[in-house]
mmCIF file of C-alpha atoms in Angstrom:
data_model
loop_
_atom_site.group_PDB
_atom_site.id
_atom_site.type_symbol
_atom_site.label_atom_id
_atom_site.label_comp_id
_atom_site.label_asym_id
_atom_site.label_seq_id
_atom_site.Cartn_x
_atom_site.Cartn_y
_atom_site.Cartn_z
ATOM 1 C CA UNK R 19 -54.586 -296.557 161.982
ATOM 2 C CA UNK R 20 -56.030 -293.852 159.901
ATOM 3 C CA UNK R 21 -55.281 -294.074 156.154
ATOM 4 C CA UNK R 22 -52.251 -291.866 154.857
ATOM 5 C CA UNK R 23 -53.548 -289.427 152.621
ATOM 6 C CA UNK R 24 -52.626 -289.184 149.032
ATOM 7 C CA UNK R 25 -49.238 -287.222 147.933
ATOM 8 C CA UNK R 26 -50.364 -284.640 145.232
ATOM 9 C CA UNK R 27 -48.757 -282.211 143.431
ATOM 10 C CA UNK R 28 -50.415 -279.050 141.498
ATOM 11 C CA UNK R 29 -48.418 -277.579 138.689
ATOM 12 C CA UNK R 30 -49.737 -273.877 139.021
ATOM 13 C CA UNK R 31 -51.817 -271.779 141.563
ATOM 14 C CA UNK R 32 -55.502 -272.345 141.480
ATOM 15 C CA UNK R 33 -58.237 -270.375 143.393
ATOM 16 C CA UNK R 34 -57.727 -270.139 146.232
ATOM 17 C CA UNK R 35 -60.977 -272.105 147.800
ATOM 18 C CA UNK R 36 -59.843 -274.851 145.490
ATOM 19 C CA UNK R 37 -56.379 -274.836 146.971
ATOM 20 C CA UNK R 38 -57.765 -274.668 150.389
ATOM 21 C CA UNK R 39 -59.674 -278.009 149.898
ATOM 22 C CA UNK R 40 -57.227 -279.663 148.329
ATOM 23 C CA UNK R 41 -55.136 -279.340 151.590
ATOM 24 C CA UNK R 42 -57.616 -280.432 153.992
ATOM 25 C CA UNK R 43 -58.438 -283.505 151.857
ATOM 26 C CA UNK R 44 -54.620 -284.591 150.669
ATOM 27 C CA UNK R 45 -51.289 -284.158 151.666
ATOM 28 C CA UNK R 46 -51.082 -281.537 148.460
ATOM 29 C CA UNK R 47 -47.690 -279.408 147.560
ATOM 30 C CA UNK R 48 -48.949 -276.120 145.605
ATOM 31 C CA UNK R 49 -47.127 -273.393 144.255
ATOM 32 C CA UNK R 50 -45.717 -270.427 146.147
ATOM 33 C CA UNK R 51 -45.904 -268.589 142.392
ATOM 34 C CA UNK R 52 -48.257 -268.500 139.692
ATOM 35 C CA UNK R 53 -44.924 -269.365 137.404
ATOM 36 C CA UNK R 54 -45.709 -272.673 134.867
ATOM 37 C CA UNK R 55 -43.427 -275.654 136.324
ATOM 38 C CA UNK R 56 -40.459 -276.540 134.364
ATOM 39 C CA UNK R 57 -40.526 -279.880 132.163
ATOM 40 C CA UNK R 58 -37.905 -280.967 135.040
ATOM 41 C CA UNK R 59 -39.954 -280.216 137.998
ATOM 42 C CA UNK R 60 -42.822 -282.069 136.661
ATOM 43 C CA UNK R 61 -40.763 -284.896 136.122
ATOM 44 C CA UNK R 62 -39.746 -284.738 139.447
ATOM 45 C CA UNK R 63 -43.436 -284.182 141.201
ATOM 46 C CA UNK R 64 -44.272 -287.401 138.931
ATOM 47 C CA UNK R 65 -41.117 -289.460 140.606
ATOM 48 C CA UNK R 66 -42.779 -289.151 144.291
ATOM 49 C CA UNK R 67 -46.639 -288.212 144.182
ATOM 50 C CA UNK R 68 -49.434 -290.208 143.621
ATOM 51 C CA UNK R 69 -51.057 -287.883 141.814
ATOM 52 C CA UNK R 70 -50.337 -285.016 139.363
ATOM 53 C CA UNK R 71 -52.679 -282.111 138.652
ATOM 54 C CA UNK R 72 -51.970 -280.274 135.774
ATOM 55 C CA UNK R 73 -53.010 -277.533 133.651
ATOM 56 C CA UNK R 74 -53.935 -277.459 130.177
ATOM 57 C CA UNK R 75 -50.816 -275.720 128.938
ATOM 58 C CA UNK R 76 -48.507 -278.147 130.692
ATOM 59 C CA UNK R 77 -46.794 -280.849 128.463
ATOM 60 C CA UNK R 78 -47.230 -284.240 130.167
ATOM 61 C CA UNK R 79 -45.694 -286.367 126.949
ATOM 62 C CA UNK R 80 -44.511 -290.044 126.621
ATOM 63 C CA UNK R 81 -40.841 -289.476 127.930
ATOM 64 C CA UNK R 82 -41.945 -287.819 131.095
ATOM 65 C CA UNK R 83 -44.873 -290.445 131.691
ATOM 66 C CA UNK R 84 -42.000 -293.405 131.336
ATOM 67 C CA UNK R 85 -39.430 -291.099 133.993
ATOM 68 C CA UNK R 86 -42.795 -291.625 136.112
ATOM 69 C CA UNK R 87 -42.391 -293.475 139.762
ATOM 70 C CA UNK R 88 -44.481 -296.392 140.855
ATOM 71 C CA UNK R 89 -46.564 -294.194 143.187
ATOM 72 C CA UNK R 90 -47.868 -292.237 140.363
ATOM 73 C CA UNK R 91 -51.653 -293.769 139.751
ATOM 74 C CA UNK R 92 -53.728 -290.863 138.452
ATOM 75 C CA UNK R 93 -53.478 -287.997 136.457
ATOM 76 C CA UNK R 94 -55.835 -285.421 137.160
ATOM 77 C CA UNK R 95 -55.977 -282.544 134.793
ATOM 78 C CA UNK R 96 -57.203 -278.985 135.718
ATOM 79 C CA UNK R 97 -58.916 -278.169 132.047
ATOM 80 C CA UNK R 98 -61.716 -279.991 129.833
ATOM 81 C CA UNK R 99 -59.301 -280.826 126.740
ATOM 82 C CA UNK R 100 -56.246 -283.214 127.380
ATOM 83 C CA UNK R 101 -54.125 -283.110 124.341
ATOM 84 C CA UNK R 102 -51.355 -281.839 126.699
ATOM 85 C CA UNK R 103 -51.477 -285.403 127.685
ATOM 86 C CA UNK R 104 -50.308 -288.959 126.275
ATOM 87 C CA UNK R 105 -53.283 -290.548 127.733
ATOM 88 C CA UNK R 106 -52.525 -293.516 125.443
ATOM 89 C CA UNK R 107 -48.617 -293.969 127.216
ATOM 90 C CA UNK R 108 -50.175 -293.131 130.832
ATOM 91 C CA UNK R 109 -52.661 -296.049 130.148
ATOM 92 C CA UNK R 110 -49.937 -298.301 129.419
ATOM 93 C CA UNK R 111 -48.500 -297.540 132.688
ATOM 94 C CA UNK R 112 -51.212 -297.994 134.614
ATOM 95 C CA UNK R 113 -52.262 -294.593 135.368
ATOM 96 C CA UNK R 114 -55.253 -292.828 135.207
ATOM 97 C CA UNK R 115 -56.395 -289.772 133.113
ATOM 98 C CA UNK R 116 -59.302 -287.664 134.106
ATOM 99 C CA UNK R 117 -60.265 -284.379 133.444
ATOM 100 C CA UNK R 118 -62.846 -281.149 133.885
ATOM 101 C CA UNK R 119 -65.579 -281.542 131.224
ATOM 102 C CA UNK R 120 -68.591 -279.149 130.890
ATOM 103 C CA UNK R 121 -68.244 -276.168 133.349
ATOM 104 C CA UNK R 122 -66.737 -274.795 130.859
ATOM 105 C CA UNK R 123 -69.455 -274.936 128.274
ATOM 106 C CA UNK R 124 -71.477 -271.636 129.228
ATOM 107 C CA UNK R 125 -68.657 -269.385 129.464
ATOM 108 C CA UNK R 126 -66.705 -270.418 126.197
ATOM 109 C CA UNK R 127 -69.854 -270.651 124.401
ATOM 110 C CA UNK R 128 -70.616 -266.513 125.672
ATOM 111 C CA UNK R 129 -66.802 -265.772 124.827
ATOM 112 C CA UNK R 130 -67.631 -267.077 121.286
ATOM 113 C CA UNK R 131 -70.457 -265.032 120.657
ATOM 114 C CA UNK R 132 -68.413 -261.814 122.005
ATOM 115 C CA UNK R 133 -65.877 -262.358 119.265
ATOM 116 C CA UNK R 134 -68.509 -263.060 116.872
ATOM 117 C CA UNK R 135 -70.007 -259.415 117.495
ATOM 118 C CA UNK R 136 -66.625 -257.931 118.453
ATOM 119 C CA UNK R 137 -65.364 -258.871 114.685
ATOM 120 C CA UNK R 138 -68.313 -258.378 113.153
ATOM 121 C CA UNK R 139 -69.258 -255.183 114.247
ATOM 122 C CA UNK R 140 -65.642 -253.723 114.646
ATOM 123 C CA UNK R 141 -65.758 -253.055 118.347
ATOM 124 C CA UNK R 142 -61.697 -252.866 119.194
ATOM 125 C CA UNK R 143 -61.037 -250.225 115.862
ATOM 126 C CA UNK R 144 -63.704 -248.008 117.811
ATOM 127 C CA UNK R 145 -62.162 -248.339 121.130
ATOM 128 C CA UNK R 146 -58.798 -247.886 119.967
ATOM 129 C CA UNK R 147 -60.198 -244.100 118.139
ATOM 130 C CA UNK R 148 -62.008 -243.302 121.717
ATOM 131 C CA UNK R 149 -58.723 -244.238 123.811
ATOM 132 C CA UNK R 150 -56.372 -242.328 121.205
ATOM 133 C CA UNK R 151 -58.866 -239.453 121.094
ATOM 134 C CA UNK R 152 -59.345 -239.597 117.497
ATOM 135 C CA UNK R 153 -63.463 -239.731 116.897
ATOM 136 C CA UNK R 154 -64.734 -236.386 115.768
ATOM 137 C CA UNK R 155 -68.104 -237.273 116.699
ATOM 138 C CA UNK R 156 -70.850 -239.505 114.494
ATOM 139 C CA UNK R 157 -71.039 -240.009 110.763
ATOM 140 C CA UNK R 158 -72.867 -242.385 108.331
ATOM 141 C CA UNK R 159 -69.951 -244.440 107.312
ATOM 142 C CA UNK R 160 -67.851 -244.528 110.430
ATOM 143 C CA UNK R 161 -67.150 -247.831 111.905
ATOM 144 C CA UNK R 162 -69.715 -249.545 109.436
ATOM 145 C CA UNK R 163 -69.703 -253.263 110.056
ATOM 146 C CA UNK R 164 -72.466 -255.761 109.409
ATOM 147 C CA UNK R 165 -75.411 -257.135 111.297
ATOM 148 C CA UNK R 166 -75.131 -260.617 112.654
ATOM 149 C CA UNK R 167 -78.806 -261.326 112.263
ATOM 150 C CA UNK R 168 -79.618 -263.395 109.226
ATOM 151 C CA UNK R 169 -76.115 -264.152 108.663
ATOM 152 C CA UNK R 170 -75.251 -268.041 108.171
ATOM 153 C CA UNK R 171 -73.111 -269.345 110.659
ATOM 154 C CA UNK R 172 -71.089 -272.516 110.565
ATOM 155 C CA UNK R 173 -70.022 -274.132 113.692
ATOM 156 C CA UNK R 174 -67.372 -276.914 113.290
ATOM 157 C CA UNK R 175 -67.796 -279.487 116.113
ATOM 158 C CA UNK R 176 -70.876 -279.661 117.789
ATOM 159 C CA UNK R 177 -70.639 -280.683 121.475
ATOM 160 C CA UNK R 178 -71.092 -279.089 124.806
ATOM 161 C CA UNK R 179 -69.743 -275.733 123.618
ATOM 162 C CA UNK R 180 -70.779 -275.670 119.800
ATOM 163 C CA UNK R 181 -74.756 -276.205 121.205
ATOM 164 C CA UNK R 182 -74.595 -273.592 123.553
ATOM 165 C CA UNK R 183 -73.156 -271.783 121.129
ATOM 166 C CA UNK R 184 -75.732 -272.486 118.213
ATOM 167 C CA UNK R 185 -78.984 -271.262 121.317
ATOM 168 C CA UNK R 186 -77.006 -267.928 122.027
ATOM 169 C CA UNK R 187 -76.417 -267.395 117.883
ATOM 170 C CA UNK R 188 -80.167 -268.246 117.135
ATOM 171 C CA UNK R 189 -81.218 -265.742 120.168
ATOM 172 C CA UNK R 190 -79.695 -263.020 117.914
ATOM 173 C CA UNK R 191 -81.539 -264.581 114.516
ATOM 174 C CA UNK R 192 -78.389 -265.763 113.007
ATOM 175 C CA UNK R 193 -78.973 -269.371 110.929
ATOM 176 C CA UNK R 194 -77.232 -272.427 112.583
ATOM 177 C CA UNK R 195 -75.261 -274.794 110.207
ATOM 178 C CA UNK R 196 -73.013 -277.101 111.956
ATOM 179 C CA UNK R 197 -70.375 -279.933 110.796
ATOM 180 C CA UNK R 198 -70.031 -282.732 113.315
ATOM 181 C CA UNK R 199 -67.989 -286.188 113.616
ATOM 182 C CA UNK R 200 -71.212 -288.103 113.721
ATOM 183 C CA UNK R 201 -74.895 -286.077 113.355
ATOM 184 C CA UNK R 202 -77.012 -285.177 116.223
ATOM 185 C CA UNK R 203 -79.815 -286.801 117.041
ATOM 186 C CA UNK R 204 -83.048 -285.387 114.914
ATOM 187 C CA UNK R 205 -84.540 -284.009 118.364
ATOM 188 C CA UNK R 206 -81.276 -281.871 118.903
ATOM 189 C CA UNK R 207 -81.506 -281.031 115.268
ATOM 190 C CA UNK R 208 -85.121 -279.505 116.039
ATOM 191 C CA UNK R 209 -84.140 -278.356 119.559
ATOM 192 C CA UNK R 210 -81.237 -276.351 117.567
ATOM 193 C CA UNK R 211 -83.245 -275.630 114.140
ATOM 194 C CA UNK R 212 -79.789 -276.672 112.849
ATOM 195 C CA UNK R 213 -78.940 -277.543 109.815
ATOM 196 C CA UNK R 214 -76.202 -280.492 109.296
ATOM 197 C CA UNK R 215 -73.589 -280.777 106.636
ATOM 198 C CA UNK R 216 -72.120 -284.030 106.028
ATOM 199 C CA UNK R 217 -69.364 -282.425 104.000
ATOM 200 C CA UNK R 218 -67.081 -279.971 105.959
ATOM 201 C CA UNK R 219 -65.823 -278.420 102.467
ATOM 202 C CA UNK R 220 -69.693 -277.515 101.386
ATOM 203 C CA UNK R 221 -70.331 -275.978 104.630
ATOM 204 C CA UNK R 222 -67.122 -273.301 104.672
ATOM 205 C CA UNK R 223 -67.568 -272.404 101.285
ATOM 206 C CA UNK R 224 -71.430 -271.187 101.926
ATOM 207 C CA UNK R 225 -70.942 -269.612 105.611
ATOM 208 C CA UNK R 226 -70.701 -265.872 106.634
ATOM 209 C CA UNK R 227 -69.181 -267.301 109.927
ATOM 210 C CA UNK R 228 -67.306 -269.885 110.981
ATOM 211 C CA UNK R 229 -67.186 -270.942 114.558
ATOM 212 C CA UNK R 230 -64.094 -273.219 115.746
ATOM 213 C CA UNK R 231 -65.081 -275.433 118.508
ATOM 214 C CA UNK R 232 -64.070 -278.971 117.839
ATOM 215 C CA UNK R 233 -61.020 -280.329 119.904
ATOM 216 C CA UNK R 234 -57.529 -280.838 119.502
ATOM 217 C CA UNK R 235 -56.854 -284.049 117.811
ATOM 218 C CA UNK R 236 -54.358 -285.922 115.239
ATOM 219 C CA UNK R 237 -57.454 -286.343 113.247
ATOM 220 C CA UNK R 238 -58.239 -282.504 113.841
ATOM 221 C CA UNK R 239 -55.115 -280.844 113.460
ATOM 222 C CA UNK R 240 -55.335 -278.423 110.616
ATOM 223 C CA UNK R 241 -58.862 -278.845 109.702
ATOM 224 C CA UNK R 242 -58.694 -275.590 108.811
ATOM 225 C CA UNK R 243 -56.243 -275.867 106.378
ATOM 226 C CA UNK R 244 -54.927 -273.462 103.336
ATOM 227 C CA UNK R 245 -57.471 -275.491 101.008
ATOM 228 C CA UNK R 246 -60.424 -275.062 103.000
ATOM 229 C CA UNK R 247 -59.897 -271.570 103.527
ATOM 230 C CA UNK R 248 -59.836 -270.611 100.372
ATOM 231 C CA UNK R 249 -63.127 -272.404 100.032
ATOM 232 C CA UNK R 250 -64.678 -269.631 102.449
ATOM 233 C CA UNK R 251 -66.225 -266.368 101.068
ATOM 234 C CA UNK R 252 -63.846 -263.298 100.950
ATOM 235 C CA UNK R 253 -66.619 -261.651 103.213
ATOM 236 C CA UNK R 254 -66.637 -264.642 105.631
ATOM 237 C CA UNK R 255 -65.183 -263.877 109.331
ATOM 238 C CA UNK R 256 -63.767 -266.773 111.572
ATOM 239 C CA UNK R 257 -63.649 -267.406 114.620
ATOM 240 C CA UNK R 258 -61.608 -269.871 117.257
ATOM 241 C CA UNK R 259 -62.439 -270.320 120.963
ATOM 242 C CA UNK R 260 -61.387 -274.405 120.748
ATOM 243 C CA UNK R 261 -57.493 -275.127 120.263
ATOM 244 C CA UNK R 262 -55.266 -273.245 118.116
ATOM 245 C CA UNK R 263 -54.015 -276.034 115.796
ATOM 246 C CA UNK R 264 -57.709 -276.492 114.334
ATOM 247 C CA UNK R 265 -56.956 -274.086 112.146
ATOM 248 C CA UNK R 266 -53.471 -273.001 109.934
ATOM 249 C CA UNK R 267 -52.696 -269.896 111.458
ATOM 250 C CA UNK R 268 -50.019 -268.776 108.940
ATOM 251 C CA UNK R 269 -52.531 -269.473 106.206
ATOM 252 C CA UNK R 270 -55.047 -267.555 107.985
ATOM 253 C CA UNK R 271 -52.707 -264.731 108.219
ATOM 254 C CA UNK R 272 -52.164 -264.596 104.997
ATOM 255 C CA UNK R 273 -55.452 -264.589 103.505
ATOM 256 C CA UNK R 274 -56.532 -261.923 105.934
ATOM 257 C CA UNK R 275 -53.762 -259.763 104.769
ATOM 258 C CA UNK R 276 -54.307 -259.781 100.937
ATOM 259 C CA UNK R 277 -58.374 -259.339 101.671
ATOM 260 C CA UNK R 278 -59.706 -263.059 101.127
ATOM 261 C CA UNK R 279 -61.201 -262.982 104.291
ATOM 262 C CA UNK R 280 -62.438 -260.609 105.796
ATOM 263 C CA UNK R 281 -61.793 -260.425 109.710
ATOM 264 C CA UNK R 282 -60.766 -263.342 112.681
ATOM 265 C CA UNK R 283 -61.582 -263.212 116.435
ATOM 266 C CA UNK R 284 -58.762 -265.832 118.207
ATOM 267 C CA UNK R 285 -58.450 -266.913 121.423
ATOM 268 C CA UNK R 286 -56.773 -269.659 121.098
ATOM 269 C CA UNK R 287 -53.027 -269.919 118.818
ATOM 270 C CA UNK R 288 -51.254 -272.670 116.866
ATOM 271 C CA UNK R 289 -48.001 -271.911 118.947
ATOM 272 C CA UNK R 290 -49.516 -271.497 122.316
ATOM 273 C CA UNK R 291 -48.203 -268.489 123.579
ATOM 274 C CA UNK R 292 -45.886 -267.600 120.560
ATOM 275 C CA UNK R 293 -48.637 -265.331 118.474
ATOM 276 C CA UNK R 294 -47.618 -264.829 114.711
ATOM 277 C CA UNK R 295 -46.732 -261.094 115.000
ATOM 278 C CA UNK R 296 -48.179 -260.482 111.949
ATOM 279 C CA UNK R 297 -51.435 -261.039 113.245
ATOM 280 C CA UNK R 298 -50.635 -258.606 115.475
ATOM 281 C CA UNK R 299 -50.233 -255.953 113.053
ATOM 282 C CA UNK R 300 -53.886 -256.645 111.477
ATOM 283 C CA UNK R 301 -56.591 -254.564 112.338
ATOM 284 C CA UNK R 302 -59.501 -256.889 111.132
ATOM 285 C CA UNK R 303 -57.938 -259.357 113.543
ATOM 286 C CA UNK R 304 -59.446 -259.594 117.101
ATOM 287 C CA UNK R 305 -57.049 -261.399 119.494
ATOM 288 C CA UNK R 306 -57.536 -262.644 123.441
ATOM 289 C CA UNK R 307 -55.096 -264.323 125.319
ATOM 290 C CA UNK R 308 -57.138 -267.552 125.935
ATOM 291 C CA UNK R 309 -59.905 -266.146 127.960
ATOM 292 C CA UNK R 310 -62.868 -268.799 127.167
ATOM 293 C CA UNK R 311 -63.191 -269.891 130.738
ATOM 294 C CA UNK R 312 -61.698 -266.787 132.492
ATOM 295 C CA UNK R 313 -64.150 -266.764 134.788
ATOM 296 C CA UNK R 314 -64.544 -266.887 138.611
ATOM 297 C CA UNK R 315 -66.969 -269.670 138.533
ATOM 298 C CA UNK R 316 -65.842 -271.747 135.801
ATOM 299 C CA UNK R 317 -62.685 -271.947 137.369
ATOM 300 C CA UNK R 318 -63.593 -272.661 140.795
ATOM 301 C CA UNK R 319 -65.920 -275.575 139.416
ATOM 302 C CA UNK R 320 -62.521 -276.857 137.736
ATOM 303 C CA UNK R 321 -61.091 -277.053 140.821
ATOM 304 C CA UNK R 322 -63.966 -278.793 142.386
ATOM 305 C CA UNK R 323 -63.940 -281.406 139.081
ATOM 306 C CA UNK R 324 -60.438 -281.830 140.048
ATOM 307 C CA UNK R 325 -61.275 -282.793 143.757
ATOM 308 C CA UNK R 326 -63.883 -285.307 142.804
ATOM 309 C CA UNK R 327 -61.821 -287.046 140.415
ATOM 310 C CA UNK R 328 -58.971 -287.584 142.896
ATOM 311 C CA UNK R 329 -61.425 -288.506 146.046
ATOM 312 C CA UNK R 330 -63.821 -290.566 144.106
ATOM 313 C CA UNK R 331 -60.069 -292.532 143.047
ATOM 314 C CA UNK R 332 -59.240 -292.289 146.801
ATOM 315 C CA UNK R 333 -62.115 -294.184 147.673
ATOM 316 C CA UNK R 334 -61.101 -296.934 145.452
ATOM 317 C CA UNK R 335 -63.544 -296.285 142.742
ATOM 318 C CA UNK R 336 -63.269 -294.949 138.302
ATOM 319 C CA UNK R 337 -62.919 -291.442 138.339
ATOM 320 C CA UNK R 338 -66.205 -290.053 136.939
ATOM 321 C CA UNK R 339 -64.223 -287.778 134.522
ATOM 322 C CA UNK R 340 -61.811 -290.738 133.161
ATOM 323 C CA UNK R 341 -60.501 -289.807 130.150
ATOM 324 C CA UNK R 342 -59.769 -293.310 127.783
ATOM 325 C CA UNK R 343 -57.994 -293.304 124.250
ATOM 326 C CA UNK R 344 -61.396 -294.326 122.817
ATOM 327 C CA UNK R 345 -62.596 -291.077 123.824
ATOM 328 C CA UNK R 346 -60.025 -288.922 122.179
#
């Protein structure tokens, strides 16, 4: 008899190639709308599937792991970071984590460097005066901003995305400082020509830029703090392409307001969706709504991360993109 395929559910639509193959291989329920699922209904997909495929901004926490049914062995998450996730509660249970690690990496790493310049070089305030019809024409000291070339930039967390984005920064002569959990090896280092800093506090308080790009963790959460913002130069601009509760956003806000920083390219918020309004109001703020990986490829090559995962399991065999507690 031939083997029943595997009940899985997806919590949000996904290209459509992706969702195409994902029906030929399993016996998959996908979403008629591109509407996030309810904490209910993914309680309820978690009751009868064997596997669950999530996105990154749905909450899969320890009371919805233990509502779980026997079926459910694997959790397969559509996104590289998996802090939407008690990985250490679905381990308990006997169910696997994996996730979508590095196709992300090139595309982050560009959106990074295009808030870098955008901030830096005050890109939006001139759009805004050509949409509004308000430029007279050129002048000296219009849009003045500051060249990126010879400026220091710090990059907190130096994996996948904080190297690629340390070669695009020295490709436009900017110095690479960087502040890791543990150092990179000397022939990164050299690859890199970057500098480490064992102290995260010496680091901020001598950097023109900061670049976010360390993930989401209990050890990680507010990093960025009040303290070590103030440690930063009132002519230092920061940027976050990572998670949002790296860095204290109200803090941030504040100091942006009253001039000790000077300007803050987000992509990524503290609340998720909920964006402090007053960042809003700022105009030495530039703000995306999470657009890192918005691309065509990078998301189709989730989906394809997400198929291996789940077939490679299928066959009987680790995930290659396990995620472990260890790991977090």
């Amino acid at each position: 008899m031939p083997k029943e395929r595997l009940s899985v559910v997806v919590t949000r639509r996904l290209p459509a190639e992706v969702e195409t193959r994902l029906s030929e291989l399993f016996d998959v329920r996908l979403r008629d709308s591109d509407a996030a699922m309810s904490r209910a209904e993914i309680v309820e997909a978690m009751k009868s599937a064997d596997v669950l495929v999530p996105t990154i901004t749905d909450t899969v926490d320890a009371a919805m792991i233990g509502q779980a049914g026997d079926r459910l062995k694997l959790i397969a998450n559509y996104g590289a970071g998996v802090d939407n996730i008690d990985v250490s509660t679905a381990r308990q249970r006997g169910i696997l984590v994996s996730n979508t690690p590095g196709v992300l990496t090139d595309d982050t790493a560009d959106m990074t460097m295009a808030l870098i310049l955008a901030v830096t070089r005050r890109i939006p305030e001139g759009m805004a005066a050509m949409q509004g019809d308000d430029w007279d024409g050129w002048a000296p000291n219009a849009f003045l901003g500051g060249r990126v070339g010879g400026r220091r930039l710090g990059i907190l967390g130096m994996g996948r995305i904080g190297q690629a984005v340390a070669r695009r920064a020295a490709a436009f002569g900017m110095q690479v400082h960087y502040h890791n959990r543990r150092r990179l090896r000397p022939e990164i280092e050299q690859e890199l020509d970057a500098s480490y800093w064992e102290s995260l506090d010496q680091m901020v308080a001598r950097m023109d830029v900061l670049s976010i790009n360390c993930p989401h963790t209990p050890s990680t959460f507010h990093l960025m703090n009040a303290r070590r913002l103030k440690l930063m130069k009132p002519e230092a601009v920061i940027v976050n392409t990572s998670r949002g509760e790296v860095l204290d956003e109200n803090a941030l806000t504040r100091m942006l307001r009253s001039g000790e920083l000077a300007a803050a390219g987000l992509d990524v918020y503290e609340q998720g969706t909920k964006v402090n309004p007053r960042l809003r109001e700022l105009p030495n703020v530039v703000l995306l709504p999470h657009m890192g990986s918005a691309t065509r490829e990078s998301r189709v090559e989730m989906g394809e991360k997400v198929i291996i995962n789940i077939k490679t399991f299928d066959d009987g065999h680790r995930p290659p993109d396990q995620v472990v507690p260890s790991m977090l």
